[in-house]
mmCIF file of C-alpha atoms in Angstrom:
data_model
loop_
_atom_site.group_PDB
_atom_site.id
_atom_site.type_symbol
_atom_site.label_atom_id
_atom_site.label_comp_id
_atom_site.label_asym_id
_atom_site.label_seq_id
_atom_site.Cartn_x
_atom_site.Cartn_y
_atom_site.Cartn_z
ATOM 1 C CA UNK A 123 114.898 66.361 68.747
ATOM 2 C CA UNK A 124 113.063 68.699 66.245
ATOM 3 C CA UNK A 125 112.784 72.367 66.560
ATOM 4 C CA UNK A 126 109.859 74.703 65.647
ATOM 5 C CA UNK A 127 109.718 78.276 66.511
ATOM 6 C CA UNK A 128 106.355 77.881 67.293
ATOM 7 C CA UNK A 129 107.134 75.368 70.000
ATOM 8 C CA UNK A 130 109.010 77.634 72.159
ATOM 9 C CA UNK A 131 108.668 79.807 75.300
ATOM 10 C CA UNK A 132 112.276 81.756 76.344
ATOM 11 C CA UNK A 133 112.556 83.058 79.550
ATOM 12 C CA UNK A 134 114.712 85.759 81.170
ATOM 13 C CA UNK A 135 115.252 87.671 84.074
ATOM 14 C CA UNK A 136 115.921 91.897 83.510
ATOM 15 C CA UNK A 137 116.128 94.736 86.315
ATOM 16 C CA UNK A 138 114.551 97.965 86.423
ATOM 17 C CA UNK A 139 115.994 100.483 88.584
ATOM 18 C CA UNK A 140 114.321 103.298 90.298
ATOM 19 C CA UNK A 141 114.517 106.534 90.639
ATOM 20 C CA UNK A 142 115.860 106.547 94.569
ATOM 21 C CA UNK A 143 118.417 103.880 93.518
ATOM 22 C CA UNK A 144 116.903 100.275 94.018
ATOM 23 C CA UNK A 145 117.080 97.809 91.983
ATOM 24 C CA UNK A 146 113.970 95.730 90.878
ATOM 25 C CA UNK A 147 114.085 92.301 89.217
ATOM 26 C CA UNK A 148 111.230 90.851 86.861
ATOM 27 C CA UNK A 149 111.086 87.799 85.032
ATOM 28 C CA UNK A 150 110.103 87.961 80.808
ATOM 29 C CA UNK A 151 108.453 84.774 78.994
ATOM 30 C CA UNK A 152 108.558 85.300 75.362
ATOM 31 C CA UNK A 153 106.497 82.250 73.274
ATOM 32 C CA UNK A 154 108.568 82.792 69.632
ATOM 33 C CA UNK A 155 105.794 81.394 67.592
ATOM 34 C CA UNK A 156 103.686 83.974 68.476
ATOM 35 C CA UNK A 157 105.334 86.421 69.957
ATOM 36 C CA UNK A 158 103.409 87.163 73.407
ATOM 37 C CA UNK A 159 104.736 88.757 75.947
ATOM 38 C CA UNK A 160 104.026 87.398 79.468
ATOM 39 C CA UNK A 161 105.919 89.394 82.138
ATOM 40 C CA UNK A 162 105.618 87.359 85.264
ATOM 41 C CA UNK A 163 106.474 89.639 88.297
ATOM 42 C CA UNK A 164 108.548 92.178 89.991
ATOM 43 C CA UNK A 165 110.547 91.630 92.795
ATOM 44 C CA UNK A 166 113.523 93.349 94.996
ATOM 45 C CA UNK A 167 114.785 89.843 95.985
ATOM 46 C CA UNK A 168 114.259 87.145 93.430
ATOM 47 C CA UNK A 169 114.755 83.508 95.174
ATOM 48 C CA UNK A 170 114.241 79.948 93.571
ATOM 49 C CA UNK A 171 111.070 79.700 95.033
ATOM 50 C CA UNK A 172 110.070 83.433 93.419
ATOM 51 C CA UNK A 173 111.048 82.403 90.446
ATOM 52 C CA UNK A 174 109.194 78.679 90.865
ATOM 53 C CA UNK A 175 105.854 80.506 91.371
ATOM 54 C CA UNK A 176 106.045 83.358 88.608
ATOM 55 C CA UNK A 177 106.558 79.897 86.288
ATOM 56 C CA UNK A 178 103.740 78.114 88.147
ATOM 57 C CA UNK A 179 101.811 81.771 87.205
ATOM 58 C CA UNK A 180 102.744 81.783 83.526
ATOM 59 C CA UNK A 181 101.990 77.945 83.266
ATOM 60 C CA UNK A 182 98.329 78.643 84.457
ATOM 61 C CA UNK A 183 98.145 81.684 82.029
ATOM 62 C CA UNK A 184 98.931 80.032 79.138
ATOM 63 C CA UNK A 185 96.678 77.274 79.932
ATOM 64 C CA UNK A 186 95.836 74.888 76.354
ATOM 65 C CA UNK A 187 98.365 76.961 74.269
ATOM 66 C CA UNK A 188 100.752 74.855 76.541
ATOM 67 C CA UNK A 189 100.267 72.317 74.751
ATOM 68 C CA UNK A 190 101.642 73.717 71.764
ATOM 69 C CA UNK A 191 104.947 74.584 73.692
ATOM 70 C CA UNK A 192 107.796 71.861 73.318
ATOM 71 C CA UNK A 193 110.615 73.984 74.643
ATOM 72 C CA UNK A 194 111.433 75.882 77.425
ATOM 73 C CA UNK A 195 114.622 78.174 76.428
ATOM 74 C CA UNK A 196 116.619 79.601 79.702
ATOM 75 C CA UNK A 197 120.350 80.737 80.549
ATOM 76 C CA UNK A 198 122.231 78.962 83.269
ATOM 77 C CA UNK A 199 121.146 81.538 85.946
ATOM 78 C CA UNK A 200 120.997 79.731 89.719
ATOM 79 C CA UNK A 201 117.601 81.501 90.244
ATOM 80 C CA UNK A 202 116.023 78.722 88.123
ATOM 81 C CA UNK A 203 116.435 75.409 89.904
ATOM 82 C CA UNK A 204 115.139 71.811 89.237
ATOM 83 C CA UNK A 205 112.172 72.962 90.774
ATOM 84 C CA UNK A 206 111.232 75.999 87.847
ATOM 85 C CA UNK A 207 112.407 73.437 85.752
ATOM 86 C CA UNK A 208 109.801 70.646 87.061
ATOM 87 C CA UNK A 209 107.030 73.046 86.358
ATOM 88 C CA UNK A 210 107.599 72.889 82.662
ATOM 89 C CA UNK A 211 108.632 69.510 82.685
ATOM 90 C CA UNK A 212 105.536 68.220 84.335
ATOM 91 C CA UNK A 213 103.479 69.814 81.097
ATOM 92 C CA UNK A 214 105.950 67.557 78.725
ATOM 93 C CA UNK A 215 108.358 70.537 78.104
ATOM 94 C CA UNK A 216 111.692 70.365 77.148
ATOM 95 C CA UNK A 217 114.063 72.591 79.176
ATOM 96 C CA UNK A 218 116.806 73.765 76.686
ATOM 97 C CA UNK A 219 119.627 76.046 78.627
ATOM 98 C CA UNK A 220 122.132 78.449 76.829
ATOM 99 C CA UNK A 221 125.643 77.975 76.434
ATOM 100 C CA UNK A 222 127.492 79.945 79.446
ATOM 101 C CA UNK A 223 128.019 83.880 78.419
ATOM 102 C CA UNK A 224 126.257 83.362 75.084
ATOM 103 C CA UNK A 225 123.327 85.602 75.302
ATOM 104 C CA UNK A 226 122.823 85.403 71.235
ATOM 105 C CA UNK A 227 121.637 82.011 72.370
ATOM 106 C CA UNK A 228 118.204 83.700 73.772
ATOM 107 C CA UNK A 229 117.943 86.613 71.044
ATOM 108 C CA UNK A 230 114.328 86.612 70.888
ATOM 109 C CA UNK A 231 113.658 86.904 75.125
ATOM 110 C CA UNK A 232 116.720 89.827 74.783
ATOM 111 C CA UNK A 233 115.600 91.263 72.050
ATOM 112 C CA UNK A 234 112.361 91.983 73.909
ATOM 113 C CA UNK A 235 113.693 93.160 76.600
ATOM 114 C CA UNK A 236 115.707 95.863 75.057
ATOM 115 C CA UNK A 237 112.652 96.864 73.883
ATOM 116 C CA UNK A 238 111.008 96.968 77.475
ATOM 117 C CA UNK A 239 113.703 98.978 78.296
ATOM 118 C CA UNK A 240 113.715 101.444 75.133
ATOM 119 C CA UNK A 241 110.416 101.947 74.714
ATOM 120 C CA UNK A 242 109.219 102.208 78.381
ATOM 121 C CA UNK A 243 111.534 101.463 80.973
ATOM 122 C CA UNK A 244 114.701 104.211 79.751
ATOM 123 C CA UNK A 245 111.293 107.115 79.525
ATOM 124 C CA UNK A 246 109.819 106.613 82.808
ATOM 125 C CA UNK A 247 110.925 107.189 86.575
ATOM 126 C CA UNK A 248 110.101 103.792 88.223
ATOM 127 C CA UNK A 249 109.307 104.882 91.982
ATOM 128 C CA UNK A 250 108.487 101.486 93.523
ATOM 129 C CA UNK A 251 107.707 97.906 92.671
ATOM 130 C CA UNK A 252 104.236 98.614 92.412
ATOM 131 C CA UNK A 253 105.120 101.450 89.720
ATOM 132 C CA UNK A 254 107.499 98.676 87.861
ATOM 133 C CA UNK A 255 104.297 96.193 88.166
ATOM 134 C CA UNK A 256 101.811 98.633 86.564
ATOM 135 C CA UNK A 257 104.264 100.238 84.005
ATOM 136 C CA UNK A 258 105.250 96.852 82.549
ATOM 137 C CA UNK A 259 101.743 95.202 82.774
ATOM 138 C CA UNK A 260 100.281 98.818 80.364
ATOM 139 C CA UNK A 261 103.782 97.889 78.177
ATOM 140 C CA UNK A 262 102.421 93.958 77.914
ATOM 141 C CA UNK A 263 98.908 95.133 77.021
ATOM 142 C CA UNK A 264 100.400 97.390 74.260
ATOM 143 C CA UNK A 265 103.026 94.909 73.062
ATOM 144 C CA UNK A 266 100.326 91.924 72.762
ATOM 145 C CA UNK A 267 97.604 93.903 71.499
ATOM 146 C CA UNK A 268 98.745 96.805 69.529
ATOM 147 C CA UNK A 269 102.806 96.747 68.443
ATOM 148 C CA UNK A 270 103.126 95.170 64.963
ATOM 149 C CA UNK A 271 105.423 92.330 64.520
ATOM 150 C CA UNK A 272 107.773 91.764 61.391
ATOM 151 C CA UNK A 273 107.135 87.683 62.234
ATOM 152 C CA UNK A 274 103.550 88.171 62.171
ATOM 153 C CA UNK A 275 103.477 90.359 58.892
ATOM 154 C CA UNK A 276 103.165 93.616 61.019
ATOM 155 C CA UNK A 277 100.028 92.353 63.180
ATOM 156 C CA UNK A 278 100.487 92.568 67.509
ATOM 157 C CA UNK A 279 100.353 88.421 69.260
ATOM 158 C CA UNK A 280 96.757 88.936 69.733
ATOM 159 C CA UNK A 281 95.363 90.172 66.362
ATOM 160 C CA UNK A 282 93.388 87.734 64.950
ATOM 161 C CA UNK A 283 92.990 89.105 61.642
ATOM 162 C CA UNK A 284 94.700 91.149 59.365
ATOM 163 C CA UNK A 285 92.795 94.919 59.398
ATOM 164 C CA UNK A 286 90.612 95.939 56.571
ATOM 165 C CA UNK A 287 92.468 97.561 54.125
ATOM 166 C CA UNK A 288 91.551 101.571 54.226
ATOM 167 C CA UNK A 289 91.090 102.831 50.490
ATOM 168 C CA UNK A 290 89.748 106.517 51.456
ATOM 169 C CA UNK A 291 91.806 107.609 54.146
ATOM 170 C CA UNK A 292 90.186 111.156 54.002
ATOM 171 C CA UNK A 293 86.938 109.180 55.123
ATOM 172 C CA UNK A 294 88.117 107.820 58.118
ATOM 173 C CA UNK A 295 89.609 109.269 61.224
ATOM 174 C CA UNK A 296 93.027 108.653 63.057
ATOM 175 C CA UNK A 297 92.489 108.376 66.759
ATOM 176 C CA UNK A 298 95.787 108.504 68.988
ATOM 177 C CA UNK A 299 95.530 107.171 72.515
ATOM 178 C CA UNK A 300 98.384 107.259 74.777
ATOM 179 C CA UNK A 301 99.592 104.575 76.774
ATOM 180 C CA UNK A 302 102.193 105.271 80.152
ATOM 181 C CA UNK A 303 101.419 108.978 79.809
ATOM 182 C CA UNK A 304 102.639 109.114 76.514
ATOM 183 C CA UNK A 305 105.466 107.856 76.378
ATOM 184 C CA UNK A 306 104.130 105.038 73.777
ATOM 185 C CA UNK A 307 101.414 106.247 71.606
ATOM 186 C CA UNK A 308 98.879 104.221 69.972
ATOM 187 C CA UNK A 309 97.090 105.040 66.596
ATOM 188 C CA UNK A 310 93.704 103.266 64.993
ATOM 189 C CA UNK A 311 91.249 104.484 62.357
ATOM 190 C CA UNK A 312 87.816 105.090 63.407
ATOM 191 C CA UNK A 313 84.666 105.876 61.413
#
């Protein structure tokens, strides 16, 4: 069995808790080629059959690109099930599970959502899951779209093209927009 980077989606469950004290669950697909973020959905109570159709969701997302997608990398978390499994299988997927207590295993899907959680989640008070589902759908827009990757030589999942270089900076403008009221700013050049 041969591994490529590019062949693998990691999934993982993380909470979010709000500001009157519940605790929210959502579910994080990572695809390590290319680094894009898909966060499948929020719930109080996540079941098998939750989690069955958030992968069912994500499987119709991705659409082709699944067929560049060997592996699917989980822990050993009950939620999952022969049936999340089958979803992946049915696309000729490998399902790959961590070692018990050996979250290093899944470093790319934590790694992100540490991130979730630093950059949006530990600056914002989460009222609801409707709050949760908007806050972390503006954070996957940003992520995808605008946060520069080391692995993709600084460029977001969905940048096609590396920017045109800017030789006279005093030529061009800076424009800041603000994504979840600030609390993750975004900056481009304009003419």
């Amino acid at each position: 069995m041969e591994f490529s980077a590019g062949a693998i989606l990691a999934v993982d469950f993380f909470h979010v808790d709000t500001v009157l004290g519940r605790r929210l669950y959502a579910m994080a697909f990572l695809e390590h080629g290319t680094r894009r973020l898909h966060i499948a959905g929020v719930t109080a109570h996540p079941t098998r059959e939750w989690a069955v159709q958030q992968a069912r969701n994500v499987a119709a997302d991705l659409g082709t690109r699944m067929e560049t997608l060997r592996f699917l990398l989980r822990d050993r978390d009950s939620k999952y099930g022969q049936s999340f499994d089958a979803v992946f299988e049915a696309d000729d997927m490998d399902v790959l599970l961590s070692a018990p207590q050996a979250p290093r295993m899944n470093a790319h899907c934590e790694r992100v959502i540490g991130s979730i959680r630093r950059e949006a989640l530990d600056n914002i008070l989460i009222m609801n899951a409707t709050h949760a589902r908007q806050v972390l759908a503006a954070y996957q827009r940003h992520y995808n779209g605008h946060r520069p990757h080391r692995a993709r030589n600084q460029q977001p999942p969905d940048a096609l093209h590396q920017p045109a270089t800017v030789h006279d900076i005093d030529a061009r403008k800076l424009l800041r927009t603000q994504v979840l009221s600030g609390a993750i700013n975004e900056y481009r050049y304009v003419s």
